[in-house]
XYZ file of C-alpha atoms in Angstrom:
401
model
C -55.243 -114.538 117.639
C -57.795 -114.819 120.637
C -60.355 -113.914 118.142
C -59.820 -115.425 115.628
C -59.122 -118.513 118.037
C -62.890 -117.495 119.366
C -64.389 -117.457 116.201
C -62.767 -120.401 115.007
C -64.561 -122.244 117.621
C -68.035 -120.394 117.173
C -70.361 -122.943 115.458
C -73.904 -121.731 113.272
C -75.718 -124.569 114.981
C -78.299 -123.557 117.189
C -80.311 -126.049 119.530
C -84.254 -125.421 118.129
C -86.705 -124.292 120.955
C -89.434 -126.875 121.789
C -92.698 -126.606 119.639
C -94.307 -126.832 123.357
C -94.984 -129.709 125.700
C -95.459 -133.191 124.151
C -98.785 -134.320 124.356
C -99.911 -136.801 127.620
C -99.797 -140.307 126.864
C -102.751 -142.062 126.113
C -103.749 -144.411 129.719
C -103.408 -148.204 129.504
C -100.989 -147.932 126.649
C -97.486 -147.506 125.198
C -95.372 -147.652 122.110
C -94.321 -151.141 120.038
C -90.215 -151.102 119.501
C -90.559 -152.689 116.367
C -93.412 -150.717 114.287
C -93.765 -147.429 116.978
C -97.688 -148.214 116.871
C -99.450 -147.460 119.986
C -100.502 -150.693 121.912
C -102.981 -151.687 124.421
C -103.247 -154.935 126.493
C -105.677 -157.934 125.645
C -106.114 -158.452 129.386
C -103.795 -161.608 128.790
C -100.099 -160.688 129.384
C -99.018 -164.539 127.992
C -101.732 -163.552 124.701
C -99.744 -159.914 124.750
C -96.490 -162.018 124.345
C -97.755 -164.095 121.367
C -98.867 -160.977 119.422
C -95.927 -159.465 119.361
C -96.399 -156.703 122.892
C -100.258 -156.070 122.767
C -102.896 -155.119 120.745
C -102.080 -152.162 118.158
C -104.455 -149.098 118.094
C -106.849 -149.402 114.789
C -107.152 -152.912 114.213
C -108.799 -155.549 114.706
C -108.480 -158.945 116.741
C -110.808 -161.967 114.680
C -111.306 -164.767 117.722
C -112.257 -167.693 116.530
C -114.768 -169.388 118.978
C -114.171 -172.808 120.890
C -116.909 -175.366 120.289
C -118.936 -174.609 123.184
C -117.837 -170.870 123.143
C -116.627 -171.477 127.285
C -113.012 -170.025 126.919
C -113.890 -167.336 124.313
C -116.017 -165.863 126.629
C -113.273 -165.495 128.639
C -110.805 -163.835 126.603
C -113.320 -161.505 125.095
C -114.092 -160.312 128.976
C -110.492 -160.212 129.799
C -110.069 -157.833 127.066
C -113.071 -155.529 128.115
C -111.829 -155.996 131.786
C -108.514 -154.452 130.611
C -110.414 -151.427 129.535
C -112.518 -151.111 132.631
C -109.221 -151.034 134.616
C -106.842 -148.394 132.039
C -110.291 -146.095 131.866
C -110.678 -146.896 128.160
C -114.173 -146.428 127.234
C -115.996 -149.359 125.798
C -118.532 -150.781 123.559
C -120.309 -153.760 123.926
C -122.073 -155.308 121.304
C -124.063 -158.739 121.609
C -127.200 -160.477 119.845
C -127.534 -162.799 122.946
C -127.157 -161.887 126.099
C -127.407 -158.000 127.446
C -124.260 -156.369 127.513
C -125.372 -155.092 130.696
C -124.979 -158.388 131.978
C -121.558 -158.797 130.252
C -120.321 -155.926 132.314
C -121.442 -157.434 135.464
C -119.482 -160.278 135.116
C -116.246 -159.086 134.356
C -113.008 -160.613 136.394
C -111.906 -158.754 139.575
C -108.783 -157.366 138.837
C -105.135 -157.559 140.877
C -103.748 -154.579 141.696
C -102.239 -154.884 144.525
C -99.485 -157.118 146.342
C -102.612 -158.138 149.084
C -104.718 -158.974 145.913
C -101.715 -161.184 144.383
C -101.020 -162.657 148.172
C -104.367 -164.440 147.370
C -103.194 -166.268 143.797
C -100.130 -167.245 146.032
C -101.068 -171.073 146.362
C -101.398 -171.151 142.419
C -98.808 -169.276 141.209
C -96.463 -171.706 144.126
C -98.240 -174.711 141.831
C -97.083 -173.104 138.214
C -93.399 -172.941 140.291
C -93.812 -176.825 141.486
C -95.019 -178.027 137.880
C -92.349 -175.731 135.892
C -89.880 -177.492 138.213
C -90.996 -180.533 137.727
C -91.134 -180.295 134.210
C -87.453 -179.187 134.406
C -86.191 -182.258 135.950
C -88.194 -184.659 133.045
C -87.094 -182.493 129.959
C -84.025 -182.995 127.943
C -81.463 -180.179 129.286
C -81.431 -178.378 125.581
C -85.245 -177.396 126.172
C -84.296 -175.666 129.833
C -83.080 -172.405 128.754
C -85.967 -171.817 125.744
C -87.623 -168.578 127.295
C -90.577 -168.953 129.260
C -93.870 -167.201 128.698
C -95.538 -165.035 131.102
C -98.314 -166.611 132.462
C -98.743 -166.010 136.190
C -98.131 -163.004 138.511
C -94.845 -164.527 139.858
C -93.604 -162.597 136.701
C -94.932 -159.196 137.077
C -95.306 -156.558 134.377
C -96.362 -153.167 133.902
C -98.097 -153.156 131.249
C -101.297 -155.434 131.391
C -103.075 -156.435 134.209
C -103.915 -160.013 136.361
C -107.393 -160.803 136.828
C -109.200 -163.599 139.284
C -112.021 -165.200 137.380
C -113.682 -166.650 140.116
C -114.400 -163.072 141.998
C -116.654 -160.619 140.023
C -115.565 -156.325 139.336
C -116.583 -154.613 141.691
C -119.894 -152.030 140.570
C -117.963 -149.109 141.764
C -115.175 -149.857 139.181
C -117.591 -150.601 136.270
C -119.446 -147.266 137.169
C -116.126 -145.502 136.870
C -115.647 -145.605 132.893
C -117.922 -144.483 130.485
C -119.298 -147.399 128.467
C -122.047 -147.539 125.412
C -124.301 -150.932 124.604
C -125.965 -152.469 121.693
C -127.881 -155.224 122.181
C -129.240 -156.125 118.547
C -133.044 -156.788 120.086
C -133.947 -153.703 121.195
C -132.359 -151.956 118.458
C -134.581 -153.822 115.935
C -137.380 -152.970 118.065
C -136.722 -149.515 118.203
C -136.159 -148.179 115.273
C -137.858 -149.293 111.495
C -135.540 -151.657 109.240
C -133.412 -150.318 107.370
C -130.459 -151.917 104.626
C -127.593 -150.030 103.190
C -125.018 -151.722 100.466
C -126.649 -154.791 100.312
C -126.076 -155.065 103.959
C -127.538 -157.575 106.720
C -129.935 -154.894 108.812
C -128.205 -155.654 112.193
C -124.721 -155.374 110.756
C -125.860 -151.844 109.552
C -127.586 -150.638 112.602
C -123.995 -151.383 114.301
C -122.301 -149.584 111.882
C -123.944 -146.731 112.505
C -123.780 -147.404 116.382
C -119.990 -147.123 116.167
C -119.476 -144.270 113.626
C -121.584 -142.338 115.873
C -119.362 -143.232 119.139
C -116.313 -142.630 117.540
C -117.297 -139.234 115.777
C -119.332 -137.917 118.793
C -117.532 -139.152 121.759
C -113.600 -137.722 119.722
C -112.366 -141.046 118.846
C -111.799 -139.820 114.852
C -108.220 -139.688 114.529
C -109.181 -136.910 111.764
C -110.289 -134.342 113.881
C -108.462 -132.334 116.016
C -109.325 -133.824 120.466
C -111.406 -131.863 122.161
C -110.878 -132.929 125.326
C -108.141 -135.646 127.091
C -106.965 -138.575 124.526
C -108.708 -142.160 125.189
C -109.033 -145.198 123.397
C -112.382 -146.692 122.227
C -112.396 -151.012 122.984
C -114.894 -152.290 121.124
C -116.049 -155.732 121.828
C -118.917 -157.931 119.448
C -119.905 -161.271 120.580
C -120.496 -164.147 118.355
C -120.172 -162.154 115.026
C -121.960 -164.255 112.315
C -123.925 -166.063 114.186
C -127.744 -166.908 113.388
C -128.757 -164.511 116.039
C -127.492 -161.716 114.183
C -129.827 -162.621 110.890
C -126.637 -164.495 109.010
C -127.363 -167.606 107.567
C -123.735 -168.249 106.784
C -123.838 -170.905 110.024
C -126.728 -172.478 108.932
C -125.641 -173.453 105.055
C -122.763 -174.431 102.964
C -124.327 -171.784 100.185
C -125.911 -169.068 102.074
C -128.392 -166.356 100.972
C -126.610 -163.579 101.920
C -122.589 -164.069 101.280
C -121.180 -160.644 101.390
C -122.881 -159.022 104.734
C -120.217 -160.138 107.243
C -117.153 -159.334 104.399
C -118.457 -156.064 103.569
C -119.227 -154.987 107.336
C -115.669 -156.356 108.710
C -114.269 -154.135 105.794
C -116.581 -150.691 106.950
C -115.308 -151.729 110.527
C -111.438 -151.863 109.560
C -111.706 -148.810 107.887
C -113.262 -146.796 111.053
C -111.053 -148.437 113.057
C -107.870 -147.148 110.946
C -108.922 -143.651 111.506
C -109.882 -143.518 114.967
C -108.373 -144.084 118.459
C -109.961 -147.335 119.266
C -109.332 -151.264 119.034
C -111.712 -154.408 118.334
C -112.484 -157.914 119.359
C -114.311 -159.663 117.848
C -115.277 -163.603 118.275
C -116.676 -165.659 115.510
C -117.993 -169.417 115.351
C -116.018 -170.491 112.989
C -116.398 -174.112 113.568
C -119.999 -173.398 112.533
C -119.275 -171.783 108.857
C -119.602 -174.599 106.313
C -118.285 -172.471 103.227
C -114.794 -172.340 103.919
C -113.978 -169.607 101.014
C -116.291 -167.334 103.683
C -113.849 -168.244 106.547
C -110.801 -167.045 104.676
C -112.387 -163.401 103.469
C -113.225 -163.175 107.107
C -109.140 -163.444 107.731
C -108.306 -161.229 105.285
C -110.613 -159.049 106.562
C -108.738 -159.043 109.726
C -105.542 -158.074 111.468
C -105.099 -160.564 113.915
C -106.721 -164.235 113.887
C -106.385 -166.411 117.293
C -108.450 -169.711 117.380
C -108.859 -171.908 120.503
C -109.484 -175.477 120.043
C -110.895 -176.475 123.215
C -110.545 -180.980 124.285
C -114.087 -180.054 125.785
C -116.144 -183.755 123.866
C -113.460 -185.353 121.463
C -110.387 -187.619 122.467
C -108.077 -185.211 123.006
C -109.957 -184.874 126.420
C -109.315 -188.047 127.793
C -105.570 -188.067 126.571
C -102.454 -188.723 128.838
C -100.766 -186.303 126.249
C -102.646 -183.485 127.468
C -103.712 -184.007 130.741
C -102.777 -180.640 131.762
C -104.129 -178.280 129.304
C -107.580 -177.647 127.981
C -107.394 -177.148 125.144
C -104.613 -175.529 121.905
C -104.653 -172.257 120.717
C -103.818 -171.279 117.331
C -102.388 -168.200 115.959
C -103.483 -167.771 112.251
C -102.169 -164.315 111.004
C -100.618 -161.447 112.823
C -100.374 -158.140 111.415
C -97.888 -156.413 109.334
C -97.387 -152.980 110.779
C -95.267 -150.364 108.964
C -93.044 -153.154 107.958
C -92.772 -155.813 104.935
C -92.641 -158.643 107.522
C -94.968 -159.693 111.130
C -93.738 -159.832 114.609
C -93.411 -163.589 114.653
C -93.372 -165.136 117.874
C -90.869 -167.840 119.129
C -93.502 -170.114 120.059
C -95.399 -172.504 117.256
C -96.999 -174.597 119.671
C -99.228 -173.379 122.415
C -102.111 -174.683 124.388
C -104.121 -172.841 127.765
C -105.300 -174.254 130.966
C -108.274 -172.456 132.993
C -107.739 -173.302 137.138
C -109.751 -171.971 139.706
C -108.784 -168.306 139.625
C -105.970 -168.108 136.507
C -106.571 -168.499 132.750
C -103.319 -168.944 130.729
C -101.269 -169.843 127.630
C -98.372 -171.598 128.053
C -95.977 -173.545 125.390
C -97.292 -176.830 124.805
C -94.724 -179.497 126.884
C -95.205 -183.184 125.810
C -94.336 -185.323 128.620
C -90.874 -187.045 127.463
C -92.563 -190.378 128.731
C -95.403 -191.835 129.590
C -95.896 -194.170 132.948
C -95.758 -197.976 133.559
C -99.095 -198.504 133.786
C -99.836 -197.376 130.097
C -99.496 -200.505 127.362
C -97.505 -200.346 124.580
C -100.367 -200.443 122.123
C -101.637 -197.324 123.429
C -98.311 -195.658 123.467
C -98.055 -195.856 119.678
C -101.754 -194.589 119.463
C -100.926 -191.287 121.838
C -97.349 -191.503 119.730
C -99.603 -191.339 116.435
C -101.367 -188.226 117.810
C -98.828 -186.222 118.877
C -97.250 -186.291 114.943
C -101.208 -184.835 114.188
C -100.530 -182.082 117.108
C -97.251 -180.846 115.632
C -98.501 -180.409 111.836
C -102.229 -179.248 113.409
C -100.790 -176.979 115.966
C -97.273 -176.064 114.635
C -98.855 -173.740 111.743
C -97.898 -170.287 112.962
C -99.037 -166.677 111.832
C -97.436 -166.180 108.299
C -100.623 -168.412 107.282
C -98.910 -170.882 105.231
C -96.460 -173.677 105.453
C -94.145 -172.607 102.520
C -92.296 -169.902 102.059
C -93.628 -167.368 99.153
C -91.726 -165.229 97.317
């Protein structure tokens, strides 16, 4: 009976040995819930929120340029700041100014509680004005979730940066990094044009298919040495400065160059360990049927709308923000729908040493001193900011099935 008892409660499953040690995460990033693609931070943790956790590995970010190209500048160093701090390598790609110089003038990062001790009198202001706020709202808009947006909210995953200190040359020095400034390249080398392609785009082409094949960013090939991520960053993407007449003319020469390198691009980036950003003047591109390839062509669209020269500037409404940002498409990774955020409208503020993107709060009234005649006006423009601002990511107003 014992034995039988003893083999009765035998069992032929067996625990399976481990194939071996999992393989060390990747620096500076960490796994989405929802699609289990690897993610890296923008720079921005309030821009992480919006799309969904971070950036995903192998595609691309499309940033559409303000009018004066002031807070775009911004973002696209936040995001190459981010890199400089996870040791990412980078890549740096401009047709104005020297990438060297970009480098220089990358945000001095917090990473330390004597660093954030320094951002203490504006992060107590956020406090003061969400408090503030609190006590004028309607009670049923208190408990919406708040965005991240200052370092009173900490997280792991991202970093702060002060914009009005500089990186210091011992950090930059630290990472490996590779430049292309379009000027010298041209001067270097002969011209050259491949598939009907603009000779700059082409020459960066092959710039970044040699980085990613060379350095082991080819997601194809077996590592040969410690896993890291590629960030590439390309500055003003279209522009005239990079031979494109697209800016200058509602029917352009050459129609196809930017389309046909975006789609090379997405394709090396889908096979590799790396990530893009890209900004693109958009408000300069006449042919609108250009603009939309240019979407397509990309994973995630942001725009910033900056109050920098038209009304919106001088507007009670939105005395304190600079300017809306707008959230055309976000991907679809390894699901049939995108990680939609809450949020439909949201607008940023830059202060001395903090750039962020909050929800866009309408005060509930306006004061005495305002007339009625210009309440109705500001009343008139707040119905065009919630069908202007309120289009979110999906990239249409109507549902499609």
């Amino acid at each position: 009976m014992a034995a039988a008892g003893g083999a009765r409660g035998c069992t032929s499953f067996q625990r399976r040995p481990g194939a071996g040690p999992r393989p060390p995460a990747v620096p500076g990033t960490r796994p989405s819930v929802r699609h289990g693609q690897l993610l890296l931070s923008s720079g921005l943790p309030s821009l992480d929120c919006v799309l969904g956790g971070g950036v995903a590995v192998g595609t691309l970010l499309l940033l559409e340029e303000d009018k004066y190209g002031l807070y775009s500048k911004l973002l696209f160093k936040y995001f190459l700041a981010e890199g400089v701090v996870c040791g990412h390598d980078l890549f740096i790609a401009s047709a104005r100014e020297h990438p060297d110089n970009i480098l220089k003038e990358l945000p001095a990062p917090l990473l330390d509680d004597t660093h954030q001790k320094e951002l203490g009198d504006e992060a107590a202001a956020v406090k003061s004005e969400d408090f503030h706020d609190s006590m004028k709202i309607a009670w049923r808009y208190q408990n919406l979730p708040k965005m991240e947006a200052s370092p009173t909210t900490y997280t792991k995953f991202g970093h702060y940066y002060d914009i009005s200190k500089k990186m210091s040359p011992e950090l930059c020095q630290s990472i490996k990094w590779h430049s292309f400034y379009l000027h010298e390249e041209l001067s270097f080398e002969p011209k050259m044009k491949t598939c009907n392609m603009n000779n700059g785009y082409a020459r960066l082409l092959q710039s970044i298919q040699r980085i990613i094949s060379q350095e082991g960013f080819d997601g194809s090939d077996p590592q040969k040495k410690q896993r890291n991520v590629l960030r590439i960053g390309i500055q003003s993407l279209g522009s005239i400065l990079w031979g494109d007449d697209i800016c200058c003319s509602d029917t352009p020469e050459d129609t196809h160059s930017l389309t046909k390198f975006l789609y090379v691009l997405r394709g090396l980036l889908r096979k590799s360990l790396s990530a893009c950003i890209i900004t693109v003047p958009a408000h300069l591109i006449q042919n609108k049927a250009i603009m939309e390839r240019v979407t397509n062509l990309s994973d995630v669209v942001v725009g910033l709308e900056s109050f920098i020269g038209s009304e919106r500037e001088t507007n009670p409404l939105y005395k304190d923000y600079h300017g809306l940002v707008h959230v055309h498409q976000i991907p679809r990774l390894n699901s049939l729908i995108c990680d939609v955020s809450d949020t439909k409208d949201l607008a940023f503020r830059l202060k001395r040493k903090l750039f962020t993107i909050e929800r866009l709060h309408l005060p509930p009234d306006l004061s005495d001193t305002v007339s009625r005649a210009s309440k109705q006006d500001l009343a008139g423009s707040a119905k065009l900011l919630s069908s202007g601002c309120g289009a979110m990511a999906i990239g249409k107003k109507h549902l499609d099935f």
